PDB file of C-alpha atoms in Angstrom:
ATOM      1  CA  UNK B   1      91.955 100.826  63.171  1.00 38.00           C
ATOM      2  CA  UNK B   2      92.540 103.311  65.976  1.00 41.00           C
ATOM      3  CA  UNK B   3      91.817 102.199  69.514  1.00 43.00           C
ATOM      4  CA  UNK B   4      89.242 104.954  69.999  1.00 44.00           C
ATOM      5  CA  UNK B   5      87.385 103.824  66.868  1.00 46.00           C
ATOM      6  CA  UNK B   6      87.434 100.113  67.609  1.00 65.00           C
ATOM      7  CA  UNK B   7      85.704 100.590  70.974  1.00 73.00           C
ATOM      8  CA  UNK B   8      82.486 100.970  68.963  1.00 69.00           C
ATOM      9  CA  UNK B   9      82.491  97.172  68.707  1.00 80.00           C
ATOM     10  CA  UNK B  10      82.178  96.793  72.475  1.00 87.00           C
ATOM     11  CA  UNK B  11      78.875  96.296  74.259  1.00 84.00           C
ATOM     12  CA  UNK B  12      78.108  98.470  77.321  1.00 85.00           C
ATOM     13  CA  UNK B  13      79.291  95.878  79.843  1.00 85.00           C
ATOM     14  CA  UNK B  14      82.578  95.354  78.003  1.00 86.00           C
ATOM     15  CA  UNK B  15      83.158  99.111  78.025  1.00 89.00           C
ATOM     16  CA  UNK B  16      83.380  99.052  81.815  1.00 90.00           C
ATOM     17  CA  UNK B  17      86.851  97.579  81.218  1.00 94.00           C
ATOM     18  CA  UNK B  18      87.900 100.917  79.707  1.00 94.00           C
ATOM     19  CA  UNK B  19      86.578 102.715  82.777  1.00 90.00           C
ATOM     20  CA  UNK B  20      88.540 100.405  85.088  1.00 94.00           C
ATOM     21  CA  UNK B  21      91.689 100.894  83.013  1.00 95.00           C
ATOM     22  CA  UNK B  22      91.270 104.661  83.408  1.00 94.00           C
ATOM     23  CA  UNK B  23      91.091 104.310  87.172  1.00 93.00           C
ATOM     24  CA  UNK B  24      94.244 102.193  87.119  1.00 95.00           C
ATOM     25  CA  UNK B  25      95.973 104.778  84.936  1.00 95.00           C
ATOM     26  CA  UNK B  26      95.066 107.514  87.399  1.00 94.00           C
ATOM     27  CA  UNK B  27      96.444 105.458  90.287  1.00 95.00           C
ATOM     28  CA  UNK B  28      99.654 104.846  88.330  1.00 97.00           C
ATOM     29  CA  UNK B  29     100.166 108.612  88.080  1.00 96.00           C
ATOM     30  CA  UNK B  30     100.010 109.165  91.842  1.00 95.00           C
ATOM     31  CA  UNK B  31     103.269 109.616  93.732  1.00 96.00           C
ATOM     32  CA  UNK B  32     101.878 107.363  96.477  1.00 94.00           C
ATOM     33  CA  UNK B  33     100.497 104.790  94.027  1.00 96.00           C
ATOM     34  CA  UNK B  34      99.710 101.341  95.364  1.00 97.00           C
ATOM     35  CA  UNK B  35     100.710  99.647  92.090  1.00 97.00           C
ATOM     36  CA  UNK B  36     102.329 100.420  88.750  1.00 98.00           C
ATOM     37  CA  UNK B  37     100.392  99.960  85.517  1.00 98.00           C
ATOM     38  CA  UNK B  38     102.133 101.815  82.671  1.00 97.00           C
ATOM     39  CA  UNK B  39      99.914 100.169  80.026  1.00 98.00           C
ATOM     40  CA  UNK B  40      96.627 101.246  81.609  1.00 97.00           C
ATOM     41  CA  UNK B  41      96.408 104.626  79.902  1.00 97.00           C
ATOM     42  CA  UNK B  42      96.807 103.121  76.424  1.00 96.00           C
ATOM     43  CA  UNK B  43      94.231 100.439  77.189  1.00 97.00           C
ATOM     44  CA  UNK B  44      91.729 103.004  78.498  1.00 95.00           C
ATOM     45  CA  UNK B  45      91.984 104.972  75.261  1.00 92.00           C
ATOM     46  CA  UNK B  46      89.955 108.165  75.004  1.00 90.00           C
ATOM     47  CA  UNK B  47      86.625 106.669  75.985  1.00 90.00           C
ATOM     48  CA  UNK B  48      87.704 105.227  79.327  1.00 88.00           C
ATOM     49  CA  UNK B  49      88.383 108.611  80.984  1.00 84.00           C
ATOM     50  CA  UNK B  50      85.108 109.946  79.595  1.00 86.00           C
ATOM     51  CA  UNK B  51      83.185 107.116  81.252  1.00 80.00           C
ATOM     52  CA  UNK B  52      85.110 107.561  84.509  1.00 84.00           C
ATOM     53  CA  UNK B  53      84.500 111.298  84.735  1.00 78.00           C
ATOM     54  CA  UNK B  54      80.868 110.950  83.691  1.00 76.00           C
ATOM     55  CA  UNK B  55      80.132 108.614  86.588  1.00 72.00           C
ATOM     56  CA  UNK B  56      82.151 110.570  89.104  1.00 70.00           C
ATOM     57  CA  UNK B  57      80.458 113.795  88.086  1.00 57.00           C
ATOM     58  CA  UNK B  58      76.887 112.510  88.041  1.00 51.00           C
ATOM     59  CA  UNK B  59      76.888 109.968  90.830  1.00 50.00           C
ATOM     60  CA  UNK B  60      79.661 110.725  93.297  1.00 51.00           C
ATOM     61  CA  UNK B  61      80.900 114.290  92.635  1.00 46.00           C
ATOM     62  CA  UNK B  62      84.285 115.075  94.116  1.00 44.00           C
ATOM     63  CA  UNK B  63      84.846 111.518  95.308  1.00 47.00           C
ATOM     64  CA  UNK B  64      87.798 109.405  94.244  1.00 57.00           C
ATOM     65  CA  UNK B  65      86.851 106.024  95.629  1.00 71.00           C
ATOM     66  CA  UNK B  66      89.980 104.209  96.866  1.00 84.00           C
ATOM     67  CA  UNK B  67      88.378 100.777  96.425  1.00 87.00           C
ATOM     68  CA  UNK B  68      89.936 100.129  92.994  1.00 91.00           C
ATOM     69  CA  UNK B  69      93.444 100.927  94.229  1.00 93.00           C
ATOM     70  CA  UNK B  70      93.054  98.876  97.413  1.00 93.00           C
ATOM     71  CA  UNK B  71      91.456  95.958  95.580  1.00 95.00           C
ATOM     72  CA  UNK B  72      94.121  95.877  92.889  1.00 97.00           C
ATOM     73  CA  UNK B  73      97.002  95.974  95.354  1.00 97.00           C
ATOM     74  CA  UNK B  74      95.409  93.362  97.609  1.00 97.00           C
ATOM     75  CA  UNK B  75      94.875  90.946  94.734  1.00 98.00           C
ATOM     76  CA  UNK B  76      98.341  91.664  93.332  1.00 98.00           C
ATOM     77  CA  UNK B  77      99.862  90.703  96.666  1.00 98.00           C
ATOM     78  CA  UNK B  78      97.818  87.506  96.824  1.00 98.00           C
ATOM     79  CA  UNK B  79      98.789  86.475  93.285  1.00 98.00           C
ATOM     80  CA  UNK B  80     102.493  87.126  93.863  1.00 98.00           C
ATOM     81  CA  UNK B  81     102.393  85.152  97.123  1.00 98.00           C
ATOM     82  CA  UNK B  82     100.696  82.193  95.446  1.00 98.00           C
ATOM     83  CA  UNK B  83     103.238  82.242  92.632  1.00 98.00           C
ATOM     84  CA  UNK B  84     106.000  82.093  95.235  1.00 98.00           C
ATOM     85  CA  UNK B  85     104.203  79.168  96.872  1.00 98.00           C
ATOM     86  CA  UNK B  86     104.460  77.228  93.636  1.00 98.00           C
ATOM     87  CA  UNK B  87     101.167  77.898  91.848  1.00 98.00           C
ATOM     88  CA  UNK B  88     101.726  77.727  88.104  1.00 98.00           C
ATOM     89  CA  UNK B  89      98.214  77.793  86.574  1.00 98.00           C
ATOM     90  CA  UNK B  90      96.071  80.926  86.822  1.00 99.00           C
ATOM     91  CA  UNK B  91      92.705  81.774  85.261  1.00 99.00           C
ATOM     92  CA  UNK B  92      91.460  85.374  85.179  1.00 98.00           C
ATOM     93  CA  UNK B  93      87.704  85.544  84.552  1.00 98.00           C
ATOM     94  CA  UNK B  94      86.322  88.717  82.919  1.00 98.00           C
ATOM     95  CA  UNK B  95      89.918  89.925  82.669  1.00 98.00           C
ATOM     96  CA  UNK B  96      89.043  93.112  80.814  1.00 97.00           C
ATOM     97  CA  UNK B  97      92.032  95.420  80.334  1.00 97.00           C
ATOM     98  CA  UNK B  98      93.919  93.934  83.290  1.00 98.00           C
ATOM     99  CA  UNK B  99      97.693  93.801  82.696  1.00 98.00           C
ATOM    100  CA  UNK B 100      98.875  91.525  85.488  1.00 98.00           C
ATOM    101  CA  UNK B 101     100.283  89.074  82.923  1.00 98.00           C
ATOM    102  CA  UNK B 102     102.637  91.890  81.901  1.00 98.00           C
ATOM    103  CA  UNK B 103     103.397  93.753  85.113  1.00 98.00           C
ATOM    104  CA  UNK B 104     103.689  91.115  87.857  1.00 98.00           C
ATOM    105  CA  UNK B 105     107.005  89.280  88.457  1.00 98.00           C
ATOM    106  CA  UNK B 106     105.879  85.810  87.384  1.00 98.00           C
ATOM    107  CA  UNK B 107     108.071  82.765  87.911  1.00 98.00           C
ATOM    108  CA  UNK B 108     109.221  80.556  85.072  1.00 98.00           C
ATOM    109  CA  UNK B 109     106.531  78.091  84.004  1.00 98.00           C
ATOM    110  CA  UNK B 110     103.478  80.179  84.950  1.00 98.00           C
ATOM    111  CA  UNK B 111     100.505  80.117  82.578  1.00 98.00           C
ATOM    112  CA  UNK B 112      97.763  82.747  82.781  1.00 98.00           C
ATOM    113  CA  UNK B 113      94.505  82.134  80.936  1.00 98.00           C
ATOM    114  CA  UNK B 114      92.641  85.390  80.292  1.00 98.00           C
ATOM    115  CA  UNK B 115      88.902  84.930  79.676  1.00 98.00           C
ATOM    116  CA  UNK B 116      86.581  87.626  78.414  1.00 98.00           C
ATOM    117  CA  UNK B 117      84.419  88.609  75.458  1.00 96.00           C
ATOM    118  CA  UNK B 118      86.129  88.030  72.101  1.00 96.00           C
ATOM    119  CA  UNK B 119      85.763  91.615  70.848  1.00 95.00           C
ATOM    120  CA  UNK B 120      87.271  93.027  74.021  1.00 96.00           C
ATOM    121  CA  UNK B 121      90.261  90.681  73.952  1.00 97.00           C
ATOM    122  CA  UNK B 122      90.841  91.431  70.262  1.00 96.00           C
ATOM    123  CA  UNK B 123      90.945  95.160  71.008  1.00 96.00           C
ATOM    124  CA  UNK B 124      93.208  94.578  73.995  1.00 97.00           C
ATOM    125  CA  UNK B 125      95.687  92.548  71.960  1.00 97.00           C
ATOM    126  CA  UNK B 126      95.747  95.184  69.206  1.00 96.00           C
ATOM    127  CA  UNK B 127      96.633  97.891  71.719  1.00 96.00           C
ATOM    128  CA  UNK B 128      99.240  95.741  73.472  1.00 97.00           C
ATOM    129  CA  UNK B 129     100.848  94.819  70.143  1.00 97.00           C
ATOM    130  CA  UNK B 130     101.110  98.479  69.136  1.00 96.00           C
ATOM    131  CA  UNK B 131     102.699  99.243  72.513  1.00 96.00           C
ATOM    132  CA  UNK B 132     105.241  96.456  72.037  1.00 97.00           C
ATOM    133  CA  UNK B 133     104.162  94.886  75.330  1.00 97.00           C
ATOM    134  CA  UNK B 134     105.540  91.470  76.260  1.00 97.00           C
ATOM    135  CA  UNK B 135     103.959  89.292  78.920  1.00 97.00           C
ATOM    136  CA  UNK B 136     106.043  87.988  81.815  1.00 97.00           C
ATOM    137  CA  UNK B 137     104.407  84.546  81.630  1.00 98.00           C
ATOM    138  CA  UNK B 138     102.690  82.306  79.131  1.00 98.00           C
ATOM    139  CA  UNK B 139      99.523  84.268  78.449  1.00 98.00           C
ATOM    140  CA  UNK B 140      96.584  82.588  76.724  1.00 98.00           C
ATOM    141  CA  UNK B 141      93.719  84.982  75.903  1.00 98.00           C
ATOM    142  CA  UNK B 142      90.440  83.168  75.317  1.00 98.00           C
ATOM    143  CA  UNK B 143      87.277  84.793  73.994  1.00 98.00           C
ATOM    144  CA  UNK B 144      84.253  83.204  75.706  1.00 98.00           C
ATOM    145  CA  UNK B 145      80.820  83.942  77.113  1.00 97.00           C
ATOM    146  CA  UNK B 146      81.001  83.499  80.880  1.00 97.00           C
ATOM    147  CA  UNK B 147      77.268  82.904  81.176  1.00 96.00           C
ATOM    148  CA  UNK B 148      77.419  80.135  78.572  1.00 97.00           C
ATOM    149  CA  UNK B 149      79.851  77.210  78.112  1.00 97.00           C
ATOM    150  CA  UNK B 150      83.256  78.686  78.870  1.00 98.00           C
ATOM    151  CA  UNK B 151      84.846  75.634  80.511  1.00 98.00           C
ATOM    152  CA  UNK B 152      84.976  73.566  77.303  1.00 98.00           C
ATOM    153  CA  UNK B 153      86.979  76.219  75.398  1.00 98.00           C
ATOM    154  CA  UNK B 154      89.226  76.599  78.442  1.00 98.00           C
ATOM    155  CA  UNK B 155      89.979  72.873  78.534  1.00 98.00           C
ATOM    156  CA  UNK B 156      90.565  72.840  74.778  1.00 98.00           C
ATOM    157  CA  UNK B 157      93.044  75.733  75.181  1.00 98.00           C
ATOM    158  CA  UNK B 158      95.258  73.622  77.445  1.00 98.00           C
ATOM    159  CA  UNK B 159      93.871  74.168  80.928  1.00 98.00           C
ATOM    160  CA  UNK B 160      94.782  71.165  83.093  1.00 98.00           C
ATOM    161  CA  UNK B 161      92.047  70.316  85.638  1.00 98.00           C
ATOM    162  CA  UNK B 162      94.422  67.950  87.426  1.00 98.00           C
ATOM    163  CA  UNK B 163      96.719  70.832  88.436  1.00 98.00           C
ATOM    164  CA  UNK B 164      95.912  73.285  91.229  1.00 98.00           C
ATOM    165  CA  UNK B 165      94.640  76.567  89.834  1.00 98.00           C
ATOM    166  CA  UNK B 166      94.215  80.106  91.088  1.00 98.00           C
ATOM    167  CA  UNK B 167      90.980  81.667  89.866  1.00 99.00           C
ATOM    168  CA  UNK B 168      90.711  85.436  89.837  1.00 98.00           C
ATOM    169  CA  UNK B 169      87.154  86.836  89.716  1.00 98.00           C
ATOM    170  CA  UNK B 170      87.597  90.601  89.923  1.00 97.00           C
ATOM    171  CA  UNK B 171      84.895  93.135  89.167  1.00 95.00           C
ATOM    172  CA  UNK B 172      82.467  90.521  87.863  1.00 97.00           C
ATOM    173  CA  UNK B 173      80.170  88.905  90.420  1.00 97.00           C
ATOM    174  CA  UNK B 174      77.855  91.875  91.004  1.00 95.00           C
ATOM    175  CA  UNK B 175      77.151  92.025  87.249  1.00 96.00           C
ATOM    176  CA  UNK B 176      75.686  88.488  87.462  1.00 97.00           C
ATOM    177  CA  UNK B 177      72.303  87.541  88.823  1.00 97.00           C
ATOM    178  CA  UNK B 178      72.332  84.901  91.599  1.00 97.00           C
ATOM    179  CA  UNK B 179      71.702  82.006  89.203  1.00 98.00           C
ATOM    180  CA  UNK B 180      74.468  83.081  86.806  1.00 98.00           C
ATOM    181  CA  UNK B 181      76.831  83.598  89.751  1.00 98.00           C
ATOM    182  CA  UNK B 182      76.126  80.184  91.238  1.00 98.00           C
ATOM    183  CA  UNK B 183      76.508  78.418  87.885  1.00 98.00           C
ATOM    184  CA  UNK B 184      79.872  80.103  87.379  1.00 98.00           C
ATOM    185  CA  UNK B 185      81.116  79.120  90.829  1.00 98.00           C
ATOM    186  CA  UNK B 186      79.817  75.570  90.427  1.00 98.00           C
ATOM    187  CA  UNK B 187      81.536  75.097  87.076  1.00 98.00           C
ATOM    188  CA  UNK B 188      84.924  76.407  88.171  1.00 98.00           C
ATOM    189  CA  UNK B 189      84.727  74.266  91.299  1.00 98.00           C
ATOM    190  CA  UNK B 190      84.010  71.164  89.215  1.00 98.00           C
ATOM    191  CA  UNK B 191      87.214  71.617  87.200  1.00 98.00           C
ATOM    192  CA  UNK B 192      89.411  72.668  90.136  1.00 98.00           C
ATOM    193  CA  UNK B 193      91.946  70.290  91.633  1.00 98.00           C
ATOM    194  CA  UNK B 194      92.532  70.019  95.348  1.00 98.00           C
ATOM    195  CA  UNK B 195      94.735  72.883  96.496  1.00 98.00           C
ATOM    196  CA  UNK B 196      93.215  75.358  94.063  1.00 98.00           C
ATOM    197  CA  UNK B 197      92.713  78.941  95.195  1.00 98.00           C
ATOM    198  CA  UNK B 198      90.057  81.523  94.486  1.00 98.00           C
ATOM    199  CA  UNK B 199      90.307  85.315  94.705  1.00 98.00           C
ATOM    200  CA  UNK B 200      87.269  87.550  94.289  1.00 98.00           C
ATOM    201  CA  UNK B 201      85.565  90.761  95.302  1.00 96.00           C
ATOM    202  CA  UNK B 202      81.902  91.281  96.081  1.00 94.00           C
ATOM    203  CA  UNK B 203      79.435  93.741  97.571  1.00 90.00           C
ATOM    204  CA  UNK B 204      76.930  93.337 100.388  1.00 88.00           C
ATOM    205  CA  UNK B 205      73.301  92.908  99.353  1.00 90.00           C
ATOM    206  CA  UNK B 206      72.128  95.250 102.117  1.00 84.00           C
ATOM    207  CA  UNK B 207      74.468  97.926 100.789  1.00 81.00           C
ATOM    208  CA  UNK B 208      73.330  97.276  97.229  1.00 86.00           C
ATOM    209  CA  UNK B 209      69.690  97.675  98.265  1.00 87.00           C
ATOM    210  CA  UNK B 210      70.275 100.789 100.377  1.00 81.00           C
ATOM    211  CA  UNK B 211      68.984 104.228  99.427  1.00 80.00           C
ATOM    212  CA  UNK B 212      72.581 105.427  99.286  1.00 72.00           C
ATOM    213  CA  UNK B 213      73.207 103.128  96.311  1.00 78.00           C
ATOM    214  CA  UNK B 214      69.985 103.966  94.484  1.00 83.00           C
ATOM    215  CA  UNK B 215      71.399 106.634  92.151  1.00 81.00           C
ATOM    216  CA  UNK B 216      74.441 104.492  91.419  1.00 78.00           C
ATOM    217  CA  UNK B 217      72.381 101.438  90.488  1.00 85.00           C
ATOM    218  CA  UNK B 218      70.029 103.527  88.368  1.00 86.00           C
ATOM    219  CA  UNK B 219      72.914 105.082  86.482  1.00 84.00           C
ATOM    220  CA  UNK B 220      74.572 101.720  85.934  1.00 86.00           C
ATOM    221  CA  UNK B 221      71.334 100.248  84.604  1.00 89.00           C
ATOM    222  CA  UNK B 222      70.762 103.208  82.300  1.00 87.00           C
ATOM    223  CA  UNK B 223      74.204 102.666  80.821  1.00 85.00           C
ATOM    224  CA  UNK B 224      73.490  98.993  80.137  1.00 87.00           C
ATOM    225  CA  UNK B 225      75.581  97.331  82.844  1.00 89.00           C
ATOM    226  CA  UNK B 226      73.464  96.988  86.009  1.00 92.00           C
ATOM    227  CA  UNK B 227      74.684  95.523  89.274  1.00 92.00           C
ATOM    228  CA  UNK B 228      72.471  92.482  89.775  1.00 95.00           C
ATOM    229  CA  UNK B 229      73.554  90.754  92.973  1.00 96.00           C
ATOM    230  CA  UNK B 230      75.423  90.931  96.244  1.00 94.00           C
ATOM    231  CA  UNK B 231      75.644  88.926  99.447  1.00 92.00           C
ATOM    232  CA  UNK B 232      75.658  89.725 103.147  1.00 88.00           C
ATOM    233  CA  UNK B 233      77.179  86.296 103.878  1.00 90.00           C
ATOM    234  CA  UNK B 234      80.146  85.935 101.526  1.00 92.00           C
ATOM    235  CA  UNK B 235      81.761  83.226 103.626  1.00 93.00           C
ATOM    236  CA  UNK B 236      78.667  81.030 103.449  1.00 95.00           C
ATOM    237  CA  UNK B 237      78.232  81.672  99.738  1.00 96.00           C
ATOM    238  CA  UNK B 238      81.654  80.324  98.785  1.00 97.00           C
ATOM    239  CA  UNK B 239      81.827  77.620 101.441  1.00 97.00           C
ATOM    240  CA  UNK B 240      78.645  76.096 100.013  1.00 97.00           C
ATOM    241  CA  UNK B 241      80.703  75.174  96.950  1.00 98.00           C
ATOM    242  CA  UNK B 242      83.347  73.471  99.085  1.00 98.00           C
ATOM    243  CA  UNK B 243      85.854  76.300  99.492  1.00 98.00           C
ATOM    244  CA  UNK B 244      87.600  77.183 102.744  1.00 98.00           C
ATOM    245  CA  UNK B 245      87.095  80.937 102.897  1.00 97.00           C
ATOM    246  CA  UNK B 246      88.693  84.031 104.425  1.00 96.00           C
ATOM    247  CA  UNK B 247      86.977  87.405 104.098  1.00 93.00           C
ATOM    248  CA  UNK B 248      88.545  90.849 104.352  1.00 90.00           C
ATOM    249  CA  UNK B 249      86.423  93.998 104.362  1.00 84.00           C
ATOM    250  CA  UNK B 250      87.850  97.111 102.763  1.00 83.00           C
ATOM    251  CA  UNK B 251      89.486  99.088 105.552  1.00 81.00           C
ATOM    252  CA  UNK B 252      90.602  96.020 107.489  1.00 84.00           C
ATOM    253  CA  UNK B 253      94.338  96.113 108.294  1.00 87.00           C
ATOM    254  CA  UNK B 254      95.149  93.742 105.432  1.00 91.00           C
ATOM    255  CA  UNK B 255      92.998  95.737 102.976  1.00 90.00           C
ATOM    256  CA  UNK B 256      93.795  99.346 103.763  1.00 91.00           C
ATOM    257  CA  UNK B 257      97.361 100.270 102.642  1.00 93.00           C
ATOM    258  CA  UNK B 258      96.964 103.644 104.293  1.00 89.00           C
ATOM    259  CA  UNK B 259      94.441 104.675 101.672  1.00 87.00           C
ATOM    260  CA  UNK B 260      91.002 103.646 102.877  1.00 80.00           C
ATOM    261  CA  UNK B 261      90.841 106.409 105.471  1.00 69.00           C
ATOM    262  CA  UNK B 262      91.001 108.901 102.604  1.00 51.00           C
ATOM    263  CA  UNK B 263      87.570 107.842 101.335  1.00 52.00           C
ATOM    264  CA  UNK B 264      85.066 110.675 101.231  1.00 41.00           C
ATOM    265  CA  UNK B 265      81.739 109.385 102.528  1.00 40.00           C
ATOM    266  CA  UNK B 266      78.694 111.610 102.931  1.00 40.00           C
ATOM    267  CA  UNK B 267      77.310 111.758 106.499  1.00 36.00           C
ATOM    268  CA  UNK B 268      74.752 109.069 107.133  1.00 41.00           C
ATOM    269  CA  UNK B 269      75.691 106.881 104.183  1.00 44.00           C
ATOM    270  CA  UNK B 270      75.406 103.279 105.430  1.00 46.00           C
ATOM    271  CA  UNK B 271      77.444 100.249 104.521  1.00 45.00           C
ATOM    272  CA  UNK B 272      80.826 101.787 103.824  1.00 47.00           C
ATOM    273  CA  UNK B 273      82.402  98.498 104.873  1.00 52.00           C
ATOM    274  CA  UNK B 274      79.938  96.387 102.939  1.00 74.00           C
ATOM    275  CA  UNK B 275      82.411  95.419 100.244  1.00 84.00           C
ATOM    276  CA  UNK B 276      84.507  92.303 100.517  1.00 89.00           C
ATOM    277  CA  UNK B 277      87.716  90.712  99.293  1.00 94.00           C
ATOM    278  CA  UNK B 278      87.581  86.933  99.255  1.00 96.00           C
ATOM    279  CA  UNK B 279      90.437  84.447  99.403  1.00 98.00           C
ATOM    280  CA  UNK B 280      89.587  80.763  99.382  1.00 98.00           C
ATOM    281  CA  UNK B 281      91.187  77.346  99.008  1.00 98.00           C
ATOM    282  CA  UNK B 282      89.744  74.043  97.840  1.00 98.00           C
ATOM    283  CA  UNK B 283      90.736  71.242 100.251  1.00 97.00           C
TER     284      UNK B 283
END
């Protein structure tokens, strides 16, 4: 089955992974790219670029938002640093078409659990197999429903709750309503050992509710994958679950990489810094 044909099995939310892969592929083609992702184009297939251009044309014409590039590089740097510090167990929630298991320089003994919808992971593995891709770590893909019982399958797949873990929650939280978000954070906290880390991105609720975001949210809802939640107090949100939290806003020195200043923002659009990158540790 061709990759373009098998995407018919994906629900609208899962198809956002193809869109994200297309954005990564475009970044990979830049001479000043912030990261390399040679597999992204194959994983995006033909539908990913169509979704990307459809949104850019209808919602933000002429704008290439640097957030994806900055976010990816920031999280890459955090993951590599934690690997060097001795972390050996990683869990990527809603992994989508992410290829960090293949493209990052993992140390010997690292295990990466990739959690997402079964149909999406099946498609991903088919494409990776055809490309002859080989992961740089022990990669364990696990098809689960992240708003149901995902921790039991994770434990059964070999996840060790006694070992410190790095959790990566990228491009997911705003697709969850507050209750779903809190249940997810509570569950991963319950099975996290002391010394575990958490990496995530999120959006401010004020920004999400602003008139500037109205057309974006409408378009996302029409396509079947609405943004459901944000927070104006990300530090408090994660600290309530026991995590020691550091927050970086896009455009801060540690989350800029010389790219954020290139963002095209219409005059009067509020909340351009209302998106966050979260790093946290469990004492």
